[in-house]
Short mmCIF file of C-alpha atoms in Angstrom, two decimals:
data_model
loop_
_atom_site.label_atom_id
_atom_site.label_comp_id
_atom_site.label_asym_id
_atom_site.label_seq_id
_atom_site.Cartn_x
_atom_site.Cartn_y
_atom_site.Cartn_z
CA MET A 176 0.00 0.00 0.00
CA PRO A 177 1.43 3.41 -0.89
CA GLY A 178 1.45 6.22 1.64
CA ILE A 179 3.24 9.20 3.11
CA VAL A 180 5.20 9.20 6.36
CA HIS A 181 3.62 11.63 8.83
CA TRP A 182 5.67 10.84 11.94
CA VAL A 183 8.65 8.68 12.85
CA GLY A 184 9.55 7.20 16.20
CA ASP A 185 12.79 7.38 18.12
CA GLY A 186 15.63 5.47 16.51
CA VAL A 187 14.25 5.64 12.97
CA ALA A 188 16.93 7.25 10.84
CA ASP A 189 16.06 6.25 7.27
CA LEU A 190 12.51 7.70 7.08
CA VAL A 191 11.38 11.32 7.29
CA PRO A 192 7.96 12.99 7.51
CA GLY A 193 6.62 13.73 4.05
CA GLN A 194 8.47 10.83 2.43
CA GLU A 195 6.44 8.69 0.01
CA VAL A 196 6.67 5.00 0.89
CA TYR A 197 5.23 1.58 0.20
CA ALA A 198 4.04 -0.50 3.13
CA LEU A 199 3.56 -4.22 3.33
CA ILE A 200 1.24 -4.51 6.31
CA ALA A 201 0.87 -7.93 7.92
CA SER A 202 -2.54 -9.53 7.40
CA ASP A 203 -3.00 -9.95 11.15
CA ARG A 204 -2.93 -6.15 11.69
CA ASP A 205 -6.14 -4.17 11.44
CA GLY A 206 -6.37 -0.65 10.07
CA ALA A 207 -4.78 -0.94 6.62
CA ALA A 208 -7.82 0.76 5.08
CA ALA A 209 -7.78 3.62 7.61
CA GLU A 210 -6.76 7.15 6.73
CA TYR A 211 -3.75 6.78 9.05
CA VAL A 212 -2.07 3.56 10.15
CA ALA A 213 0.88 2.89 12.43
CA VAL A 214 3.43 0.50 10.94
CA ARG A 215 6.90 -0.68 11.82
CA ALA A 216 9.69 1.09 9.94
CA THR A 217 10.89 -2.34 8.78
CA ASP A 218 7.59 -2.77 6.91
CA LEU A 219 8.21 0.35 4.81
CA ALA A 220 10.29 1.05 1.72
CA PRO A 221 10.75 4.35 -0.10
CA GLN A 222 8.80 4.78 -3.32
CA PRO A 223 11.00 5.03 -6.38
CA ALA A 224 11.25 8.42 -8.08
CA SER A 225 9.81 7.02 -11.30
CA VAL A 226 6.29 5.65 -11.19
CA GLY A 227 7.16 3.58 -14.27
CA HIS A 228 9.37 1.38 -12.14
CA ALA A 229 6.94 1.12 -9.24
CA GLY A 230 5.67 -2.28 -10.35
CA ALA A 231 9.17 -3.73 -10.44
CA TYR A 232 9.86 -2.29 -7.02
CA VAL A 233 6.67 -3.68 -5.50
CA VAL A 234 7.35 -7.16 -6.92
CA GLN A 235 10.76 -7.15 -5.20
CA LEU A 236 9.36 -5.80 -1.95
CA ALA A 237 6.53 -8.33 -1.78
CA HIS A 238 8.89 -11.18 -2.64
CA GLN A 239 11.31 -10.03 0.06
CA PHE A 240 8.52 -10.21 2.64
CA GLY A 241 7.59 -13.74 1.54
CA ALA A 242 4.43 -13.00 -0.44
CA ARG A 243 3.41 -15.16 -3.38
CA VAL A 244 3.64 -12.68 -6.24
CA THR A 245 1.60 -12.73 -9.45
CA ALA A 246 2.66 -9.96 -11.84
CA THR A 247 1.44 -8.76 -15.22
CA THR A 248 3.29 -7.53 -18.29
CA THR A 249 2.30 -6.64 -21.82
CA SER A 250 5.32 -8.33 -23.40
CA ARG A 251 6.53 -11.93 -23.42
CA ASP A 252 10.04 -10.48 -23.72
CA LEU A 253 9.79 -9.20 -20.13
CA THR A 254 8.71 -12.50 -18.54
CA ASP A 255 12.23 -13.57 -17.52
CA TYR A 256 12.96 -10.10 -16.14
CA VAL A 257 9.79 -10.05 -14.00
CA GLU A 258 10.46 -13.58 -12.72
CA ALA A 259 14.03 -12.54 -11.82
CA LEU A 260 12.55 -9.71 -9.73
CA GLY A 261 10.74 -12.34 -7.65
CA ALA A 262 7.39 -12.97 -9.34
CA ASP A 263 6.13 -16.51 -8.86
CA GLU A 264 3.77 -16.19 -11.81
CA VAL A 265 3.71 -13.76 -14.75
CA LEU A 266 0.56 -13.08 -16.72
CA ILE A 267 0.83 -11.54 -20.18
CA GLY A 268 -1.99 -9.26 -21.25
CA ASP A 269 -2.86 -6.72 -23.89
CA LEU A 270 -3.95 -3.49 -22.23
CA HIS A 271 -5.20 -2.03 -25.51
CA GLY A 272 -7.63 -4.86 -26.35
CA SER A 273 -6.13 -5.63 -29.75
#
């Protein structure tokens, strides 16, 4: 889930208020759909500067946290790349309907 850091606790050095991040919130924690949610700093990663690479970043993050990852791409040529990022399954689709 994407979000913005609003406050950091003592001892957190790599996050700052206002920073855009991705969070992988454990399924046993309530509140992920709330306007604000408290998460451990270890469950956050900075968002990349380019939104075009966000998908690649999220695949790696989810894989790192042990999630089973299904990713999509519009090109068969990218299947090996997406699997190397950590996707367990890659679906190929045509976003333009042709």
